[in-house]
Structure formats: C-alpha cells, structure tokens
Tab-separated table of C-alpha atoms in Angstrom:
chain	number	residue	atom	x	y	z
I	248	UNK	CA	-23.681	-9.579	-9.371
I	249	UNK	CA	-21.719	-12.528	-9.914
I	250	UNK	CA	-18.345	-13.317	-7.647
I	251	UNK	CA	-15.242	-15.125	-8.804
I	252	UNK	CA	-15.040	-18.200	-6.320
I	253	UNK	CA	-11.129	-19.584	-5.337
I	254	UNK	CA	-11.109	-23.271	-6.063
I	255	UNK	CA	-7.902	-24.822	-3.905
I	256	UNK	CA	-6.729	-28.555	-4.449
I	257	UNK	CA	-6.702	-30.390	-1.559
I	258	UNK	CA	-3.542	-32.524	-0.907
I	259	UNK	CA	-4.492	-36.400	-0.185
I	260	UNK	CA	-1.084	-37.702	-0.769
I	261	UNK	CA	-0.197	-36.121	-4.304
I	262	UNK	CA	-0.192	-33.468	-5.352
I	263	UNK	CA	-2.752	-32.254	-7.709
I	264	UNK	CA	-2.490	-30.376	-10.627
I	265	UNK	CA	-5.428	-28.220	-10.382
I	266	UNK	CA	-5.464	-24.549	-10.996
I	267	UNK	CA	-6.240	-21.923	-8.216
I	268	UNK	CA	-9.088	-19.445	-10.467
I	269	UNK	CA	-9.521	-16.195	-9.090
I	270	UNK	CA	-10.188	-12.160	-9.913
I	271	UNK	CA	-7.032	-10.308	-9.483
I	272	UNK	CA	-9.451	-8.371	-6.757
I	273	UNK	CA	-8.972	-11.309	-4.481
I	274	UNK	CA	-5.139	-11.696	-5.197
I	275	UNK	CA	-4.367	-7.798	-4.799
I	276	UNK	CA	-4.490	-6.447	-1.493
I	277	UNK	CA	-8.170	-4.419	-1.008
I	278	UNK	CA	-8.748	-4.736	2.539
I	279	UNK	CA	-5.502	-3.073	4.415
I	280	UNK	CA	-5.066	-4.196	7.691
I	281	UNK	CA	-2.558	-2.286	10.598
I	282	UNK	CA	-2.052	-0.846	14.080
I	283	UNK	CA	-0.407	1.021	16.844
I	284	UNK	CA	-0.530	1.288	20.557
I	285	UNK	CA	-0.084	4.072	22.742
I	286	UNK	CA	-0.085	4.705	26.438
I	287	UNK	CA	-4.090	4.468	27.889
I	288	UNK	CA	-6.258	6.244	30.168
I	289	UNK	CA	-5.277	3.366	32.817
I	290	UNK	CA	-1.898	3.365	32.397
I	291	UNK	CA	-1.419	-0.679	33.199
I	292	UNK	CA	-3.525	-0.788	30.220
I	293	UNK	CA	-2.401	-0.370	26.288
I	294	UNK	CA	-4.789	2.182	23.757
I	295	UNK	CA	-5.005	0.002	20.451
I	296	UNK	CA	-5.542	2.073	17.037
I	297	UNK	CA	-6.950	-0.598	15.040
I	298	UNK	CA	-6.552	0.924	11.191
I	299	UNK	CA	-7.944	-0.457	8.295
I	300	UNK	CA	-9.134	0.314	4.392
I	301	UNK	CA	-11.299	-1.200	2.433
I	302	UNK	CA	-11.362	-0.307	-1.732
I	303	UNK	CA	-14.202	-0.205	-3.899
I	304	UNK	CA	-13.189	-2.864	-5.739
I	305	UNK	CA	-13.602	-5.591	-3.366
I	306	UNK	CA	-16.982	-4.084	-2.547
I	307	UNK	CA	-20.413	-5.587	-3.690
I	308	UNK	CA	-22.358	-2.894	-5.065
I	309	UNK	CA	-25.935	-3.311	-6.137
I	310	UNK	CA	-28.067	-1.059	-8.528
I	311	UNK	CA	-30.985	0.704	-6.535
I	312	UNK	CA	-32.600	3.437	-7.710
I	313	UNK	CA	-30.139	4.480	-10.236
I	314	UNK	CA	-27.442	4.267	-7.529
I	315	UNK	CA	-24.609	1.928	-7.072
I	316	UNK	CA	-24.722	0.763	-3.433
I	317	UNK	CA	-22.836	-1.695	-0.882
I	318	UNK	CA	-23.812	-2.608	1.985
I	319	UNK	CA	-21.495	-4.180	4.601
I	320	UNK	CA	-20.690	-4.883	8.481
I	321	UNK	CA	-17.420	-4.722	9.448
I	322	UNK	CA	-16.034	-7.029	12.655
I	323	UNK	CA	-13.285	-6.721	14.756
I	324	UNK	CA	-12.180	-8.922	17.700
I	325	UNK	CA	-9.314	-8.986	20.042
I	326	UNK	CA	-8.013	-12.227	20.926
I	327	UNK	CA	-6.322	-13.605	23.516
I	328	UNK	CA	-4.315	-16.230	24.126
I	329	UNK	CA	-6.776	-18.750	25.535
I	330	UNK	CA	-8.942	-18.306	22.699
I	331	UNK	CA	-11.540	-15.789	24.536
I	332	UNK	CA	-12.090	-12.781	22.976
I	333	UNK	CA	-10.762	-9.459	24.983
I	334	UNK	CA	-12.912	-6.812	23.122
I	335	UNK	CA	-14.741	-6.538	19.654
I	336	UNK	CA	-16.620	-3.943	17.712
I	337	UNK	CA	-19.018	-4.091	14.993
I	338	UNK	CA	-20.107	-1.616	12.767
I	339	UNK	CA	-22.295	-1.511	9.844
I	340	UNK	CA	-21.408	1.052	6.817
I	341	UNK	CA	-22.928	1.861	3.361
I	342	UNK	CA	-20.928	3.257	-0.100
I	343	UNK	CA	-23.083	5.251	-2.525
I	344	UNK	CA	-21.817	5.832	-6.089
I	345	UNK	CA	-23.104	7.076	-9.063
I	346	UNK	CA	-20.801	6.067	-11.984
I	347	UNK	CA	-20.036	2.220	-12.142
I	348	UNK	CA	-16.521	2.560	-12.840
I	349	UNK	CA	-16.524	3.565	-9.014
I	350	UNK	CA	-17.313	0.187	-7.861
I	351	UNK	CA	-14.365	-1.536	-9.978
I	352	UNK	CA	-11.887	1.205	-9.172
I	353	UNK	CA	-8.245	0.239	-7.527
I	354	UNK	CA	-7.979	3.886	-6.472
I	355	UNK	CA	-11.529	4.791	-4.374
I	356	UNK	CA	-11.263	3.614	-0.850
I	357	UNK	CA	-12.631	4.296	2.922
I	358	UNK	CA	-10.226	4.435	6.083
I	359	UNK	CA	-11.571	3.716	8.740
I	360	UNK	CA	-10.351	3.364	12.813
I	361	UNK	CA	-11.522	1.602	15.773
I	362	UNK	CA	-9.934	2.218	19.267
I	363	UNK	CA	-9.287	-0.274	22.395
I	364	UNK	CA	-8.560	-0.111	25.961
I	365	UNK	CA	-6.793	-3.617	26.168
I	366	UNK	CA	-4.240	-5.281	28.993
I	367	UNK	CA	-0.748	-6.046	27.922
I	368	UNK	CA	0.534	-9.136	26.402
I	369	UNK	CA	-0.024	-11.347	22.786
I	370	UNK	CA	-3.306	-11.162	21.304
I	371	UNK	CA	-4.753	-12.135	17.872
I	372	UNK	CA	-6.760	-9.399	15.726
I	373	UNK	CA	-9.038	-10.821	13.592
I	374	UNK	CA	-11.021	-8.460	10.970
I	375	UNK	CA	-14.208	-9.258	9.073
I	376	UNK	CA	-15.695	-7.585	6.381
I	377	UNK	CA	-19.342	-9.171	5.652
I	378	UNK	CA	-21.925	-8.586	2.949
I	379	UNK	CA	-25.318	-8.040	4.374
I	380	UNK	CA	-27.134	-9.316	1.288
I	381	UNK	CA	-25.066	-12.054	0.584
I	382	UNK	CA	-22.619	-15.029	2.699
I	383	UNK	CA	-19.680	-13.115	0.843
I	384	UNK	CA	-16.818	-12.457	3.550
I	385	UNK	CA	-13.369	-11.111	3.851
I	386	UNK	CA	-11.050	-12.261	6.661
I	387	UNK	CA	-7.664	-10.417	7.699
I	388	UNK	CA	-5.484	-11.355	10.595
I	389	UNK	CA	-2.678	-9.756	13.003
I	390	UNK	CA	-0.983	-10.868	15.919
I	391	UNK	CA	-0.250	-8.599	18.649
I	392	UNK	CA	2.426	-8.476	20.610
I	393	UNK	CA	0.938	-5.124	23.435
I	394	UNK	CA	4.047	-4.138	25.819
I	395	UNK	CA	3.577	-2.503	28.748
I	396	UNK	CA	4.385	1.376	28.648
I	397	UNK	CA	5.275	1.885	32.272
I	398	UNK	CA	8.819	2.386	33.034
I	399	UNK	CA	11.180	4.819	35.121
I	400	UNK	CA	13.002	6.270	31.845
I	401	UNK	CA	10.581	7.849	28.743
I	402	UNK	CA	9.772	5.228	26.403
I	403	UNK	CA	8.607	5.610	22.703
I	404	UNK	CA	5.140	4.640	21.190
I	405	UNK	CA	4.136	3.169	18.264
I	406	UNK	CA	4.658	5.404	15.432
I	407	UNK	CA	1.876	6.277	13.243
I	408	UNK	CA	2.038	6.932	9.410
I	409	UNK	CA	0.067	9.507	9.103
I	410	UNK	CA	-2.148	10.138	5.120
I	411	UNK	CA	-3.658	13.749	6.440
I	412	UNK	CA	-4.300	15.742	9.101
I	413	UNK	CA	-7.767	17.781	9.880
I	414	UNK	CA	-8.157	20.484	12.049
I	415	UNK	CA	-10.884	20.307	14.293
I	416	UNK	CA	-13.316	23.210	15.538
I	417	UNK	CA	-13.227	23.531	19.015
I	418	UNK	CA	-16.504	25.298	19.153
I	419	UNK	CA	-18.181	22.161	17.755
I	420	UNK	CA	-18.210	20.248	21.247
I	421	UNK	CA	-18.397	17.170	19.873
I	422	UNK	CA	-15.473	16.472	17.685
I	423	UNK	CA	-13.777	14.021	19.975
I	424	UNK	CA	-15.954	11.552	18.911
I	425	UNK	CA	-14.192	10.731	16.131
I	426	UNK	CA	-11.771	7.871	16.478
I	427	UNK	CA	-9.268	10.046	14.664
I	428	UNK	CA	-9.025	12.528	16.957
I	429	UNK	CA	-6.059	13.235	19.075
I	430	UNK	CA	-3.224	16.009	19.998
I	431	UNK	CA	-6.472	18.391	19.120
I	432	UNK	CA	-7.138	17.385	15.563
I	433	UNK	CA	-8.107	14.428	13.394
I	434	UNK	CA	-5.230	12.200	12.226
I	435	UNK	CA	-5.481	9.968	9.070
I	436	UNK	CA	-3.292	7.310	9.285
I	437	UNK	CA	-1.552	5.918	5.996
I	438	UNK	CA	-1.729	2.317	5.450
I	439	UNK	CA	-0.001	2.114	1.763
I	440	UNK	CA	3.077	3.551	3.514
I	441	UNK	CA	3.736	5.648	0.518
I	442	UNK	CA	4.908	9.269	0.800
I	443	UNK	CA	6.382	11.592	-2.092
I	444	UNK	CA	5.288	13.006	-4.945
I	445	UNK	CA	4.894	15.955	-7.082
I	446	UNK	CA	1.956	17.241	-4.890
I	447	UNK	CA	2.748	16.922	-1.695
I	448	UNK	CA	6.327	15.519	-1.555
I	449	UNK	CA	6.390	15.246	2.238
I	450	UNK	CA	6.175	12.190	5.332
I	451	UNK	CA	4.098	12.811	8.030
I	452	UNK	CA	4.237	10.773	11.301
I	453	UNK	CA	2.482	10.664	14.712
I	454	UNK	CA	4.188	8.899	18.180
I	455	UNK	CA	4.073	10.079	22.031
I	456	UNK	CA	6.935	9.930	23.945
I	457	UNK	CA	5.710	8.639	27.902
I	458	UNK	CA	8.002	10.549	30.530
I	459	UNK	CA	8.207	7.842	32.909
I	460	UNK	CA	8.702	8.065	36.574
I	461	UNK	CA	12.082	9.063	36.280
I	462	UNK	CA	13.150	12.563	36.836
I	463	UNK	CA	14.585	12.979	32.799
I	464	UNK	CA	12.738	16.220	32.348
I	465	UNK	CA	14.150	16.710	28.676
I	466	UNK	CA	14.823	14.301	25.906
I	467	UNK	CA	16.846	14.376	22.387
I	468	UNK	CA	14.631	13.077	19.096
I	469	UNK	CA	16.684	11.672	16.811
I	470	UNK	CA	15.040	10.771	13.536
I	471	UNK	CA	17.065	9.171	10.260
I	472	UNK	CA	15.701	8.045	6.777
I	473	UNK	CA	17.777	5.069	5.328
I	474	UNK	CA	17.476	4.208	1.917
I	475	UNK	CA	17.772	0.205	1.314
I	476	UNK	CA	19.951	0.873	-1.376
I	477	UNK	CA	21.692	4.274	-1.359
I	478	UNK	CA	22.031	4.177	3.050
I	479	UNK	CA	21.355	7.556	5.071
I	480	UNK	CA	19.538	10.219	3.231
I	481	UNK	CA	18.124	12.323	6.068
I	482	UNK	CA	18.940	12.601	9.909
I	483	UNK	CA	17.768	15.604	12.703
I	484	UNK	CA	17.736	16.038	16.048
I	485	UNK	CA	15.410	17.425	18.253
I	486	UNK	CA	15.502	18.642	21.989
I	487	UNK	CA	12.147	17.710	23.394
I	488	UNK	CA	11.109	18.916	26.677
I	489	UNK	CA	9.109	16.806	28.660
I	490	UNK	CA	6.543	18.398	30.733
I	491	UNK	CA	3.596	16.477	30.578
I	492	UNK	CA	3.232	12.770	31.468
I	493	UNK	CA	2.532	12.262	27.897
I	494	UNK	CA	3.800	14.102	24.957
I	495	UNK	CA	2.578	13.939	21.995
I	496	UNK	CA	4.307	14.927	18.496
I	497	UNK	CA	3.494	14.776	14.435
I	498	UNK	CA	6.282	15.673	12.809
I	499	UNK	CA	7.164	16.436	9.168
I	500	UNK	CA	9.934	15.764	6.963
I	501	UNK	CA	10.090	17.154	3.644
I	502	UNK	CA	11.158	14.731	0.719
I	503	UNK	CA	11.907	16.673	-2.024
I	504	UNK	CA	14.565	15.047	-4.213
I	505	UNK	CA	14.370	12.081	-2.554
I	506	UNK	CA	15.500	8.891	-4.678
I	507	UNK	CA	12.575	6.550	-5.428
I	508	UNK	CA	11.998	3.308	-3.379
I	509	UNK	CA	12.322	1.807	0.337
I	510	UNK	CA	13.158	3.772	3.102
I	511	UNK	CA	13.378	2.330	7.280
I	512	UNK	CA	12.265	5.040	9.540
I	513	UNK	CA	14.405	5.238	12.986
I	514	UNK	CA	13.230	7.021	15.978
I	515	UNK	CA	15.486	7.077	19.131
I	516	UNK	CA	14.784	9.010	22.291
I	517	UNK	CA	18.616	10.381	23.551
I	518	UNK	CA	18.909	11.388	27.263
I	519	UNK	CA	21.817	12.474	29.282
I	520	UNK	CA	25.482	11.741	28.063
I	521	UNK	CA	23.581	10.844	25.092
I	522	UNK	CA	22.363	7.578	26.430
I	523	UNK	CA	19.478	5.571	24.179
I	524	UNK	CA	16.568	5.570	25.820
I	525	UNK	CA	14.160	3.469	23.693
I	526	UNK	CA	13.943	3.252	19.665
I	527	UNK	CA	11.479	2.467	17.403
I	528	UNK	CA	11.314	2.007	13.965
I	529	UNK	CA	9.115	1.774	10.723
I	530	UNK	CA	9.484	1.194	6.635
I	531	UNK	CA	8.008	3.612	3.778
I	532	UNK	CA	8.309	4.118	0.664
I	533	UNK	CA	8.651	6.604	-2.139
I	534	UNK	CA	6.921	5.585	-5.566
I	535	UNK	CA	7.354	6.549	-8.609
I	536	UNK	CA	7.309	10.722	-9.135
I	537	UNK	CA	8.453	12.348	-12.242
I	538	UNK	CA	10.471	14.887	-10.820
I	539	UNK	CA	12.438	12.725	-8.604
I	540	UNK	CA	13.131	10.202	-11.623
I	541	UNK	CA	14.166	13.149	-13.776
I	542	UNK	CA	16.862	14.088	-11.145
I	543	UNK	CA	18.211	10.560	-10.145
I	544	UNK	CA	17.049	7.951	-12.729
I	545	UNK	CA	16.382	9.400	-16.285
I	546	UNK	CA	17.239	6.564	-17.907
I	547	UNK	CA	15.318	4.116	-16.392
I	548	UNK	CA	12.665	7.422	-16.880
I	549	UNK	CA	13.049	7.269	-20.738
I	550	UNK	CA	12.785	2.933	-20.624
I	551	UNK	CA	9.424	3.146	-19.370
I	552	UNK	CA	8.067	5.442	-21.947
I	553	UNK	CA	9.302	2.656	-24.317
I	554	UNK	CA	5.592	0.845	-23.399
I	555	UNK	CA	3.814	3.733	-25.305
I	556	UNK	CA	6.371	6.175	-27.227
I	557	UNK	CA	8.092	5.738	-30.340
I	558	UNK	CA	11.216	5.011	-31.136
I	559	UNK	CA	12.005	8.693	-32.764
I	560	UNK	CA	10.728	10.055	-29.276
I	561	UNK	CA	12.851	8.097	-27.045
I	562	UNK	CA	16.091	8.606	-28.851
I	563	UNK	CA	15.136	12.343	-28.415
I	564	UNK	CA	14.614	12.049	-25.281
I	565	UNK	CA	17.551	10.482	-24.679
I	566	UNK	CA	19.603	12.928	-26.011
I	567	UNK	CA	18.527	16.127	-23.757
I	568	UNK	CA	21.302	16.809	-20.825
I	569	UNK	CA	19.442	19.386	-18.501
I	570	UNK	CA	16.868	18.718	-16.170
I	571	UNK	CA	15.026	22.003	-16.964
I	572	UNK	CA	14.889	20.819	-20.482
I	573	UNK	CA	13.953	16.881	-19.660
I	574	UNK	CA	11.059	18.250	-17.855
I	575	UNK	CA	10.099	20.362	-20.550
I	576	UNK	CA	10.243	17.491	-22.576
I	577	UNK	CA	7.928	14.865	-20.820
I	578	UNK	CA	5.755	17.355	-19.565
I	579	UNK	CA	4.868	17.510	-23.445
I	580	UNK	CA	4.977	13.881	-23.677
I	581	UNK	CA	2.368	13.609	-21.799
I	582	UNK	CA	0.270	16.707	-22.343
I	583	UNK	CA	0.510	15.296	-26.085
I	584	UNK	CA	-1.342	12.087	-24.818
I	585	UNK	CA	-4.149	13.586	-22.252
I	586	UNK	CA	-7.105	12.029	-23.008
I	587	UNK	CA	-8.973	15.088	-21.377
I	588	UNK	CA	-7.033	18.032	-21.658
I	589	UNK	CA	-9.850	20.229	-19.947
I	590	UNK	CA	-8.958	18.414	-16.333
I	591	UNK	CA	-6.475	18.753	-13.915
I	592	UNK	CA	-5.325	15.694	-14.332
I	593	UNK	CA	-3.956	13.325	-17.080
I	594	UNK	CA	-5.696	10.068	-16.689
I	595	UNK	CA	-3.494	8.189	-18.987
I	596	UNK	CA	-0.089	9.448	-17.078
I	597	UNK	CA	-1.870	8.680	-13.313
I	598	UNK	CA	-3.020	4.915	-15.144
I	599	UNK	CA	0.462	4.204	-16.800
I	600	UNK	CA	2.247	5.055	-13.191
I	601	UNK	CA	0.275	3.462	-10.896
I	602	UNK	CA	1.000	0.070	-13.044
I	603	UNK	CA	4.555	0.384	-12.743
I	604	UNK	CA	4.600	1.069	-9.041
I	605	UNK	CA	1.969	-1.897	-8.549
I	606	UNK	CA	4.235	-4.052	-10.670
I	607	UNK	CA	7.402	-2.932	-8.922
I	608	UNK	CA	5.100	-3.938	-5.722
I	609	UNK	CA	4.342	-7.567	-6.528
I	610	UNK	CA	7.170	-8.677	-8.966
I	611	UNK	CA	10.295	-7.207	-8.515
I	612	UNK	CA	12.973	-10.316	-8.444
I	613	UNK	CA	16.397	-10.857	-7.452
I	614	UNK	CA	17.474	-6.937	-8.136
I	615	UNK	CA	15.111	-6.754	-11.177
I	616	UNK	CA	12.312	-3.848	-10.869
I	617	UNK	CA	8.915	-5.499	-11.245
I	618	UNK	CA	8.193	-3.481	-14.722
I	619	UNK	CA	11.029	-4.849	-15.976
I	620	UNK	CA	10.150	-8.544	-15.608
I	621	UNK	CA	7.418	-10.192	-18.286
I	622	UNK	CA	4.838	-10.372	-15.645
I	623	UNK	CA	5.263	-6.592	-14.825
I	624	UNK	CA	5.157	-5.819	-18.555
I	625	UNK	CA	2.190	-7.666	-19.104
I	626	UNK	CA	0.621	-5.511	-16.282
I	627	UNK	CA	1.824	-1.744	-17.497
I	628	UNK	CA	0.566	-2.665	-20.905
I	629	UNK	CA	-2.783	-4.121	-20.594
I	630	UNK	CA	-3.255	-3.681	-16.888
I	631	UNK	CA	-5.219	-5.751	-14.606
I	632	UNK	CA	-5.997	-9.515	-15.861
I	633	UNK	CA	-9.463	-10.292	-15.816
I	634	UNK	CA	-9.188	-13.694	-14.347
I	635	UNK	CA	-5.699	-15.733	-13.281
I	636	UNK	CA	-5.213	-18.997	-13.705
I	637	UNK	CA	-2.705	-20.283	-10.922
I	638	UNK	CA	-0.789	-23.514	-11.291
I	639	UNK	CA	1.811	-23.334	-8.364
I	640	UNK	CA	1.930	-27.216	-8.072
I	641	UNK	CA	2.085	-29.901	-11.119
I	642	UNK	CA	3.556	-33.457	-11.401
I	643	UNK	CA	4.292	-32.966	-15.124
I	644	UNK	CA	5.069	-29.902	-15.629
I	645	UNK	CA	6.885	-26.537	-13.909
I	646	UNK	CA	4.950	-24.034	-12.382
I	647	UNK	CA	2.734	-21.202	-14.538
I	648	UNK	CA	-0.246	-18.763	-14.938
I	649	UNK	CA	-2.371	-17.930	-17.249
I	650	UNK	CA	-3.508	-14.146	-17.231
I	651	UNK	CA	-6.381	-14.124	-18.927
I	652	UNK	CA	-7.872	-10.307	-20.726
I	653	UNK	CA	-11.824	-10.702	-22.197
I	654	UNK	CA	-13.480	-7.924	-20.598
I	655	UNK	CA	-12.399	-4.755	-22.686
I	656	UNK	CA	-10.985	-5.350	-26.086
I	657	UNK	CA	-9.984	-8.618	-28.104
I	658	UNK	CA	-9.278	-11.628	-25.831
I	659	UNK	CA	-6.182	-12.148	-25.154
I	660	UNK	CA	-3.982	-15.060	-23.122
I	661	UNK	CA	-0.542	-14.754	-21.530
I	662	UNK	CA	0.939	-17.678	-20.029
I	663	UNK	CA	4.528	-17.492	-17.622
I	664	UNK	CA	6.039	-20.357	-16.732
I	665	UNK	CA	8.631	-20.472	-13.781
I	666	UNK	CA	11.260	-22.923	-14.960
I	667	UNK	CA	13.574	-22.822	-12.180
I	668	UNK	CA	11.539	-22.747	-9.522
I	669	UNK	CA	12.465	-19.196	-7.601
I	670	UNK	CA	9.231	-17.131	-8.828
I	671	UNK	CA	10.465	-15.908	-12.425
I	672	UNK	CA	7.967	-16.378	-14.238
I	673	UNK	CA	8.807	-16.061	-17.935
I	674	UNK	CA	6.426	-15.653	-21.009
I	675	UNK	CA	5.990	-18.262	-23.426
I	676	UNK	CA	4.916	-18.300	-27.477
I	677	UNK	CA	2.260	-16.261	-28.589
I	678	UNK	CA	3.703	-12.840	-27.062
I	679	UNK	CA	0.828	-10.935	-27.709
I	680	UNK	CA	-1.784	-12.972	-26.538
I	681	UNK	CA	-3.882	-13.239	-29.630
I	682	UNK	CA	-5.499	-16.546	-31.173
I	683	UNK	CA	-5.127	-18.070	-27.741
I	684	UNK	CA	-8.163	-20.179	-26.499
I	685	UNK	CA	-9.554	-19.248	-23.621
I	686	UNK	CA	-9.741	-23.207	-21.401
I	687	UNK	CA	-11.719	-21.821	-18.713
C-alpha cells in the first residue's frame, strides 16, 4: 500500500516556494486525542482518563486471506517536567474488515481509554500510533496541567462527554476490567463533542463532585447551555446530597429544538447562601439535524439543497409556511434520491450532511458558514480531494491550494488563492475543474 509522504520547505533565510503535498487523511483530524482527571485511590494522587480514537482511514490495512487487516501498537507516555517519563502504556490492537471501502471510511472508528494513577502538577502526554509492518507513525500531543483535588469545601472534576453508556452484568465478576467502567457501568466518552440529532437528540455528561473535609453535607448543581450566538438556551438546578466522599453523577439533558452550532457547558457547585463553590466548564456542539434546521433555519435549509436540487424544487420549497408541511416536503426530497431505498438509511442524505458539517468545521470565516465559502463548496460537491497541494508561503505570488480529484470520475483541479492574506481562499478560472493539468 502506498502512503502520501508531507514534503515541508525548510527556511535557510528565504523563504521557499515549495508546496506542502499531502492526503487530506493527514490534514483531517483521524487520531482524536483528550482527557479528564478525577479524584484517585490515593487521594494526593490525580486518576487520568487518557481518551483517544483512531479512524479507519488513517489505518494501514493489508489484504490477507481475503481480509482487510491493520495492525498497530499504540503508545502513551506521561511526561514530566524534567523530561522523565511518569507512567506509559503500550498496547498492541488489530482491525479486521471485509469490504475495502472500510479501510478509507471517515465514519468507522475505535475508542479506546487508558487510565493513570499520576501526582499533581504539569505534565506532557505524548500519544503514538505505530505500524507494526511498516516505520509509518502518528504523533499527538497534550499538556497537562493535574490539580490537586484535596480541599475543605467540595470541588468539581473534570467533566466527561460522554458518546454511550453500557450497562454492565454484575454477575460477570470481571467487568471492572474494562477501562470504561465506573459509577457501575461502562462509559463511552465522546471526543467529536457533537450531540443532537434526529436519533438521539440528547447530551450526556459524566463528573464527581469530591465532598471535601468540610462539613457541607449538601450541594446545589447548577448546569447552563450557552449558545455562542443566540446566549442561554438551557439552565437547572439540582440539590445534590453529599454522602459519600465521592459522588459520582451522569446526567442528561435533552436537546430537542435546540438551534444548530456551539454551545459552552457550565457546571457550578452552589453551597450555603448560595456561595460558588468550584465551576467547571466545557464546549459542544450541535451539527447539522433536519428537524432542528426546519424549525430555526429553513432558509439556510432550502440554500443547501441548491448543491443537488433544481431550481423548480427550491422555489417550491421555498414557498411552503408550516413546519408539518416542510418536513413533508424534504422528507420526499430525499426519499426521491435514496440510492437504496431497501435500508434504513439514505446514504446520499448521511454523505451530503456530513460535508457540510465538516466544511462548517474547517472553513467557516469571519461570520461566513464553511459551506458557504468556495473551499466548503468545493467539499459538499465533490467531497474529499484526493491529494492537496499547499502553498502557504511564496515570494511571487499570494498564498493558494490546489485540490486535486483523480481517483473516482474525470480529473478535475481547483485552485483558491488567498489574496488578502486572512485565510479566504477564493476560487480562480476554470470553476469546474475540467481541462486542468494535473503538475504533480
């Protein structure tokens, strides 16, 4: 299997205008990298939840036997700050698939956790992801800032984002081996930080509140969701009693009709006279849902269709006033464009959405969505580029790419150049990327 290699310039002086080449794979993020830290067994010591997941895509299968297989170690070391490591783990893992559109696909991924006992203080977390047939490697970094969770007055955890819970069979005996386990069960955490939807329109979150030494026996929860644009769209308050040294909590909060994009997640502890105790706080996000759009955004709803429908069908669409009946109405858009009507799911719709909330992701400018922008269009219409062409730096000329499409269809070349210099790119002559040579 052959890899796209990242070529870099290397500044002597001037600046050189060489191209970085790479596979959108290695631009994208595949390897998600995040923590938390709770209270642990020693309590002058900090438990580390070290999450992280890995997608197919970035993945180096092999054929064998008829089977699609990669095989890879995965290495993780705590650092601290004289450069000695504090604690590591290492782990070797294997993906089977059958179907090679498994080992290109954005969507197929593996979560995985690894746990520490570690002393307080500012470490480094460094993450390796190795081939075992190959010197291929992937490298992600965090720094870690552990504070002590010893106090007289309760004090707030981390807080977990949490993609699924499992309940665990106490029979078994040995389900506490499982890094996921806590609070009796196994809890997924989410590392896209995206919540919503039309099939399970709902944010679930994990945190432990430590009593302290003190002798507050009973604290309020009080949990808001702010929306970066639109401000407070969700607040409760909870009376928590606290009779254990640690308690722990995974809450849910339903977000049904909840307007599309950022939110900021604030958790105080309240004590007596309503006195803040400790806070924490965390971001999410809602993508793209159809029901939610259809309630709070139909126009910018009907724009997007404008990538595949016609006009006759837009201007219809356009025209209907109730929800009940705009539902109606794309739920037949769509239905009318299933590729395989005899599954649950419309391919086409799930492909065509996940674009614009990737494009929203990366190029979303100065109060501009992302699918709005020629970069993002390029990417909802033809999807992934097959190979980039990267120019940030040239004497002569201003910054551009060159998104380059040869694998399925005719080939075809976009290039965006960013004349002023703040990250706009803009596309140039030929618009649709035809009779374009390929200079690579």
């Amino acid at each position: 299997m052959s890899y796209a290699l990242i070529v870099v310039g290397i500044l002597t002086g001037q600046v050189l205008a060489q191209p970085l080449f790479y596979k959108p794979s290695l631009e994208r993020q595949n390897i998600l990298l995040n923590y938390a830290s709770f209270a642990g067994q020693d309590q002058s010591q900090i438990r580390l939840e070290v999450y992280y997941q890995v997608y197919n895509e970035i993945l180096p299968f092999r054929m064998t036997g008829g089977i699609y297989r990669a095989d890879y170690e995965i290495t993780i070391k705590v650092i601290g700050k004289d450069g000695l490591t504090v604690a590591s783990h290492r782990e070797e893992r294997s993906v089977q698939v059958v179907d090679y559109s498994r080992t290109r696909s954005r969507t197929d991924y593996r979560i995985g956790q690894t746990n520490f006992e570690l002393p307080t203080g500012k470490h480094r977390l460094s993450f390796v992801l190795s081939d075992k047939h190959s010197s291929l490697t992937f490298r992600r970094e965090l720094k870690l800032n552990l504070k002590s969770l010893q106090t007289s007055k309760p004090k707030l955890s981390d807080i977990e984002l949490v993609h699924a819970t499992v309940a665990v069979d106490s029979a078994s005996g040995d389900s506490s081996v499982s890094d996921f386990f806590k609070a009796g069960m196994e809890v997924v955490p989410s590392l896209t930080g995206l919540f919503g939807g039309e099939d399970d329109s709902r944010l679930l979150f994990y945190m432990e509140i430590n009593k302290g030494t003190d002798c507050c026996d009973e604290v309020t929860v009080v949990t808001s969701l702010r929306h970066n644009r639109h401000g407070l769209q969700y607040r409760d308050s909870v009376r928590t009693v606290l009779d254990q040294p640690i308690v722990r909590q995974l809450r849910e909060v339903s977000l049904t009709d909840f307007r599309v994009g950022e939110y900021e997640m604030n958790v105080q502890l309240r004590g007596r006279r309503w006195k803040k105790l400790d806070e924490k706080k965390v971001t999410f996000e809602v993508p793209w849902n159809q029901l939610t759009l259809l309630k709070h955004d139909y126009d910018e709803a009907v724009d997007q269709l404008e990538f595949i429908a016609n006009p006759g069908e837009t201007k219809r669409l356009r025209s209907i006033v109730s929800y009940e009946e705009r539902l109606l109405a794309f739920n037949e858009f769509w239905a009318s464009r299933d590729p395989n009507p005899s599954t649950a799911i419309n391919e086409l719709k799930v492909r065509f959405y996940h674009r614009i909330n990737v494009a929203d992701q990366r190029f979303s400018l100065m109060g501009r969505k992302g699918w709005r922008t020629d970069r993002g269009r390029i990417l909802v219409e033809y999807g992934e580029p097959d190979q980039i062409d990267d120019y940030p730096f040239a004497m002569d000329r201003y910054p551009y790419q060159s998104w380059h499409y040869f694998e399925q269809g005719p080939y075809r070349k976009f290039t965006f150049v960013d004349e002023h210099d703040n990250g706009d790119y803009r596309l140039i002559y030929p618009y649709d990327g035809l009779d374009q040579r390929p200079g690579y």
